[in-house]
Coordinates of C-alpha atoms in Angstrom, one line a residue:
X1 CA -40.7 -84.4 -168.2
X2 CA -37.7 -82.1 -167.5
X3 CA -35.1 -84.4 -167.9
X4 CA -36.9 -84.7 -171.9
X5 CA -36.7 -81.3 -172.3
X6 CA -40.4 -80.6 -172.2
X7 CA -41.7 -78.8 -169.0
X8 CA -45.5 -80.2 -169.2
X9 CA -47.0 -84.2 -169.0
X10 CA -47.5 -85.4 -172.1
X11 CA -51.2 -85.4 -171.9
X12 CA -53.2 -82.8 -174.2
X13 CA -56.4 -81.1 -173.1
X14 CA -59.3 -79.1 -174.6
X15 CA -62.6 -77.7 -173.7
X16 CA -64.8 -75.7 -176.1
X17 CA -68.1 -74.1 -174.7
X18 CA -70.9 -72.2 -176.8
X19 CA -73.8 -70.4 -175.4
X20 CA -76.3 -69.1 -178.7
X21 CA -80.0 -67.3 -178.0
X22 CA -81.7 -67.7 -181.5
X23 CA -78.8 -65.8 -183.9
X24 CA -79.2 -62.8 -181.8
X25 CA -76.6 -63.4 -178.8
X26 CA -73.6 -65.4 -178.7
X27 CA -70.5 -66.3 -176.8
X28 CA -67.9 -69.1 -176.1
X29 CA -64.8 -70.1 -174.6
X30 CA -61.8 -72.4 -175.6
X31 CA -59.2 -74.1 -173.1
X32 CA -56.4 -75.6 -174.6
X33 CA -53.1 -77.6 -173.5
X34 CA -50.9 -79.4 -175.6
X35 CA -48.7 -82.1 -174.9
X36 CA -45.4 -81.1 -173.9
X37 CA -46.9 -77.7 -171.7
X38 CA -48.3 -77.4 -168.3
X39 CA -51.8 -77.3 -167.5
X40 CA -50.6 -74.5 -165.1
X41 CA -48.5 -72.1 -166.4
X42 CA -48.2 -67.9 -165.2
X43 CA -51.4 -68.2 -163.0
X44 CA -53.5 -69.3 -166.2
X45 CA -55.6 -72.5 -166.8
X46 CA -54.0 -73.4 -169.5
X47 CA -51.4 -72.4 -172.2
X48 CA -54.3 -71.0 -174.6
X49 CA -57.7 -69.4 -173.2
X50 CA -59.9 -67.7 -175.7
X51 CA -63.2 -65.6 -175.4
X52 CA -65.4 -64.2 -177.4
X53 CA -69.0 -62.4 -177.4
X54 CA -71.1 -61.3 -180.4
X55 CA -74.3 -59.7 -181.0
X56 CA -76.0 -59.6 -184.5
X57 CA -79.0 -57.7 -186.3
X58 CA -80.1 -55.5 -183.7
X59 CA -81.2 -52.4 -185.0
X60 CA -78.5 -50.7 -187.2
X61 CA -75.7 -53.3 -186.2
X62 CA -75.2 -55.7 -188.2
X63 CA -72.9 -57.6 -185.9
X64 CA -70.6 -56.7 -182.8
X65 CA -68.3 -58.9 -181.7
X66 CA -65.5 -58.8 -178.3
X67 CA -63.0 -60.8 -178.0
X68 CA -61.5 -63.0 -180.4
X69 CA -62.2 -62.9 -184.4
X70 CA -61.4 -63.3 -187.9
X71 CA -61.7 -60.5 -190.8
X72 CA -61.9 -61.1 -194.7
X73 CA -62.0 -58.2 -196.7
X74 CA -61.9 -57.9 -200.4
X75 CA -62.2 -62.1 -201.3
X76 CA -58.8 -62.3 -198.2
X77 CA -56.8 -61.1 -200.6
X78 CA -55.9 -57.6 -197.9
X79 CA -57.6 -59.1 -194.5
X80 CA -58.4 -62.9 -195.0
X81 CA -58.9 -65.6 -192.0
X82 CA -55.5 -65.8 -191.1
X83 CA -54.8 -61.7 -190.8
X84 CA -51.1 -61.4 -189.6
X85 CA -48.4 -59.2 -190.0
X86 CA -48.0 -58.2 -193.6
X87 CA -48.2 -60.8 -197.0
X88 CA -45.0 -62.6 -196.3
X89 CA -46.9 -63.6 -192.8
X90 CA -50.2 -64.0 -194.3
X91 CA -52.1 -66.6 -196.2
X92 CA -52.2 -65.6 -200.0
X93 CA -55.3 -68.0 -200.6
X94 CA -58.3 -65.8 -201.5
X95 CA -61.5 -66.2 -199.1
X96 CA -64.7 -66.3 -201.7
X97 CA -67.2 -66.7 -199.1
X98 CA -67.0 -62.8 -198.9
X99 CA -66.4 -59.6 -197.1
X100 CA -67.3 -60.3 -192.9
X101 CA -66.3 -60.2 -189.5
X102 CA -66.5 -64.0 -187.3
X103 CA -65.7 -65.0 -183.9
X104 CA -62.9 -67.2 -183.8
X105 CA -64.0 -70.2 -181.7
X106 CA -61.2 -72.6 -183.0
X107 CA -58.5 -74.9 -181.2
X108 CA -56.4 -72.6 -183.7
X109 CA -53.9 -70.4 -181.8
X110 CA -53.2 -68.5 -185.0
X111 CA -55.0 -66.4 -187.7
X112 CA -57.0 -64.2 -185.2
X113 CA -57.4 -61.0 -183.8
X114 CA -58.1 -59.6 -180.1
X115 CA -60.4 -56.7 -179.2
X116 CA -63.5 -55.5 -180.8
X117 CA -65.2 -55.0 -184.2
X118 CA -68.3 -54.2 -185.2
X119 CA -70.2 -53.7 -188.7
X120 CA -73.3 -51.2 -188.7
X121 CA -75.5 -50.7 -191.5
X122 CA -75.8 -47.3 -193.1
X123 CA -78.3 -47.8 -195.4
X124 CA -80.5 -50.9 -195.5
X125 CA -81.8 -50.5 -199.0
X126 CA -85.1 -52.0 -200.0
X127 CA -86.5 -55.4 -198.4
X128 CA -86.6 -58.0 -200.1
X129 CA -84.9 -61.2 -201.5
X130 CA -82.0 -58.7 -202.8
X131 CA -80.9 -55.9 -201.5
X132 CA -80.0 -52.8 -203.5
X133 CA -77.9 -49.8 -201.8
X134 CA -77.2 -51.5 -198.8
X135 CA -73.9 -49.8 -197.7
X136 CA -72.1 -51.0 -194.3
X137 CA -69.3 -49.9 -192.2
X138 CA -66.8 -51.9 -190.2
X139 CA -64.4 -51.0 -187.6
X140 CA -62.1 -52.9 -186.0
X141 CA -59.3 -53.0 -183.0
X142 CA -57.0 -55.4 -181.7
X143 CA -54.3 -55.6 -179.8
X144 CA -52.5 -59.3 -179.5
X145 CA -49.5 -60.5 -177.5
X146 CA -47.4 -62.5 -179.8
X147 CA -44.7 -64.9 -179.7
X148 CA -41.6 -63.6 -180.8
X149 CA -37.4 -64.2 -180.5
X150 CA -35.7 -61.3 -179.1
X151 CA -32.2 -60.5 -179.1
X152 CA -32.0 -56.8 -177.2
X153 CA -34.6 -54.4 -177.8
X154 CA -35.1 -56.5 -181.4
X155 CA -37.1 -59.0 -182.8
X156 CA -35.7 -61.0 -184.6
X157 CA -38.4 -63.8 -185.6
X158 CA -42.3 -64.5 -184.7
X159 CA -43.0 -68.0 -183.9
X160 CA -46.1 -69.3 -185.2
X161 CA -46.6 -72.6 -183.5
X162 CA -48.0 -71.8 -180.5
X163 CA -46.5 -74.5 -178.7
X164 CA -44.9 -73.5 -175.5
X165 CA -43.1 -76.8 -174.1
X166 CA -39.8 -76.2 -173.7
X167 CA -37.7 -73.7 -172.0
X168 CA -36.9 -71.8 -175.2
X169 CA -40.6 -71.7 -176.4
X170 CA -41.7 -70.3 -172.8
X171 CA -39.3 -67.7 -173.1
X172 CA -40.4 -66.5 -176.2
X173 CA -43.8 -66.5 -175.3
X174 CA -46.2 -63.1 -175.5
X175 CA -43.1 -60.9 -175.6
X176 CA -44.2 -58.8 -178.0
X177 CA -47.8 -57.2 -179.1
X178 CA -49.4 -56.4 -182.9
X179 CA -51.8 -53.4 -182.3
X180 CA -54.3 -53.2 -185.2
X181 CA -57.1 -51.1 -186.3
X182 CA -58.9 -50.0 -189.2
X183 CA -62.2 -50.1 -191.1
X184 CA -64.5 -51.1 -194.3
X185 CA -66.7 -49.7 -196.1
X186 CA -68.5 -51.8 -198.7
X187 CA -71.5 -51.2 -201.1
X188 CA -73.9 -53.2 -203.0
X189 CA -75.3 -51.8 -205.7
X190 CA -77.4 -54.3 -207.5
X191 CA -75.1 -55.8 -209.9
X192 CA -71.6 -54.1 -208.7
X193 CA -70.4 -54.4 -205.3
X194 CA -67.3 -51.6 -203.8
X195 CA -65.5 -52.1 -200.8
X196 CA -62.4 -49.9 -199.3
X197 CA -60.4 -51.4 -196.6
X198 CA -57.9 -48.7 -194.4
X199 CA -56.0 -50.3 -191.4
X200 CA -52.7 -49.9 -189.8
X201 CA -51.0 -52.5 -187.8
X202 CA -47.6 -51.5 -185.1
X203 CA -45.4 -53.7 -183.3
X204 CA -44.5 -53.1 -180.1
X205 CA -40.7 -54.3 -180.5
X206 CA -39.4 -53.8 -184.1
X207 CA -39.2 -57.1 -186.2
X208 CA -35.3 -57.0 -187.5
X209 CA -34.0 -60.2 -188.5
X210 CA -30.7 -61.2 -189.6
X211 CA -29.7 -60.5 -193.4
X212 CA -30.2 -63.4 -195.2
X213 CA -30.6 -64.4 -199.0
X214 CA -34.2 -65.6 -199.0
X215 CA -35.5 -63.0 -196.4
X216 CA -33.7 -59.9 -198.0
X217 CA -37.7 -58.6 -199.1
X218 CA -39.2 -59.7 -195.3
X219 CA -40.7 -56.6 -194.1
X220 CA -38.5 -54.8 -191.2
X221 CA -39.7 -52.2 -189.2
X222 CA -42.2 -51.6 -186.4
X223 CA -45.2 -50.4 -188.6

């Protein structure tokens, strides 16, 4: 209620919705409210909404996807499931299931980007149960409202709960964007596999926050 300081009922609300044809075609939806926020808020359904589409194996693409997804490049250890902005941002933990692009169809509001990528293969190498000389390429673009704590022009912290219950989490809701893009290029080569991973990410509003002793290191800048 407003009198406890949270704007919403204290109900919580989700509905996840998957369409597949064969592993050709997919695509899904989330809807999520939790307690504390409004089922209603800035002409939406809910405080998080999440799409995504993907096609895989047709032709030279390997899979497409539109909307909302996940990278892991190079075992996580540059782009892993929960991508952000920079290592002091990002999970450390290495991903060992591999270098791919997923749709994110999670309750998760974090650890995902927004816009496209797609993998196509340049060579296929031979058929068979392995696969020597198969070389892909990825690409990728996103560009993801954020919430963040602004003092001026300035931001001075990203919040990371995605909770948006109060007056002072609505306020520092989606106030600033991460742009994103790059690619990979990876290579299996029967017994060694090479993989080079290029992307740049840019803040809309620069992340400067205040001096103290354990963020002196914290990245600061707009790129």
């Amino acid at each position: 209620s407003e009198s406890g300081g949270y704007t919403g009922d204290p109900l919580s609300f989700s509905l996840r919705y998957g369409f597949k044809y064969k592993e050709t075609i997919m695509w899904g939806m989330v809807v999520e409210k939790d307690p504390g926020e409004k089922l209603f808020s800035k002409k939406i359904l809910a405080d998080y909404n999440s799409f995504n589409f993907s096609l895989n194996e047709i032709g030279i693409i390997k899979n497409l996807i539109v909307g909302d997804y996940t990278l892991s490049f190079g075992q996580g250890l540059v782009c892993g499931n929960n991508f952000s902005l920079g290592k002091n941002l990002s999970s450390s933990a290495p991903d060992v299931y591999g270098n791919k692009i997923k749709r994110h169809f999670s309750l998760s509001e974090q650890g995902f980007m927004r816009g496209l990528a797609s993998s196509i293969y340049l060579n296929r190498g031979e058929t068979g149960s392995k696969k020597p000389c198969e070389i892909i390429l990825t690409g990728f673009w996103s560009g993801k409202k954020i919430d963040s704590n602004m003092e001026g022009e300035y931001c001075t912290s990203i919040n990371k709960t995605g909770l948006h219950r109060t007056s002072g989490e609505i306020e520092s809701r989606s106030n600033n964007m991460v742009s994103t893009y790059g690619l990979h290029l990876e290579g299996d080569f029967k017994n060694v596999q090479l993989g080079f991973t290029a992307f740049n990410w840019r803040l809309k509003h620069e992340l400067k926050p205040e001096i103290k002793p354990y963020n002196l290191f914290y990245f600061r800048d707009k790129q």
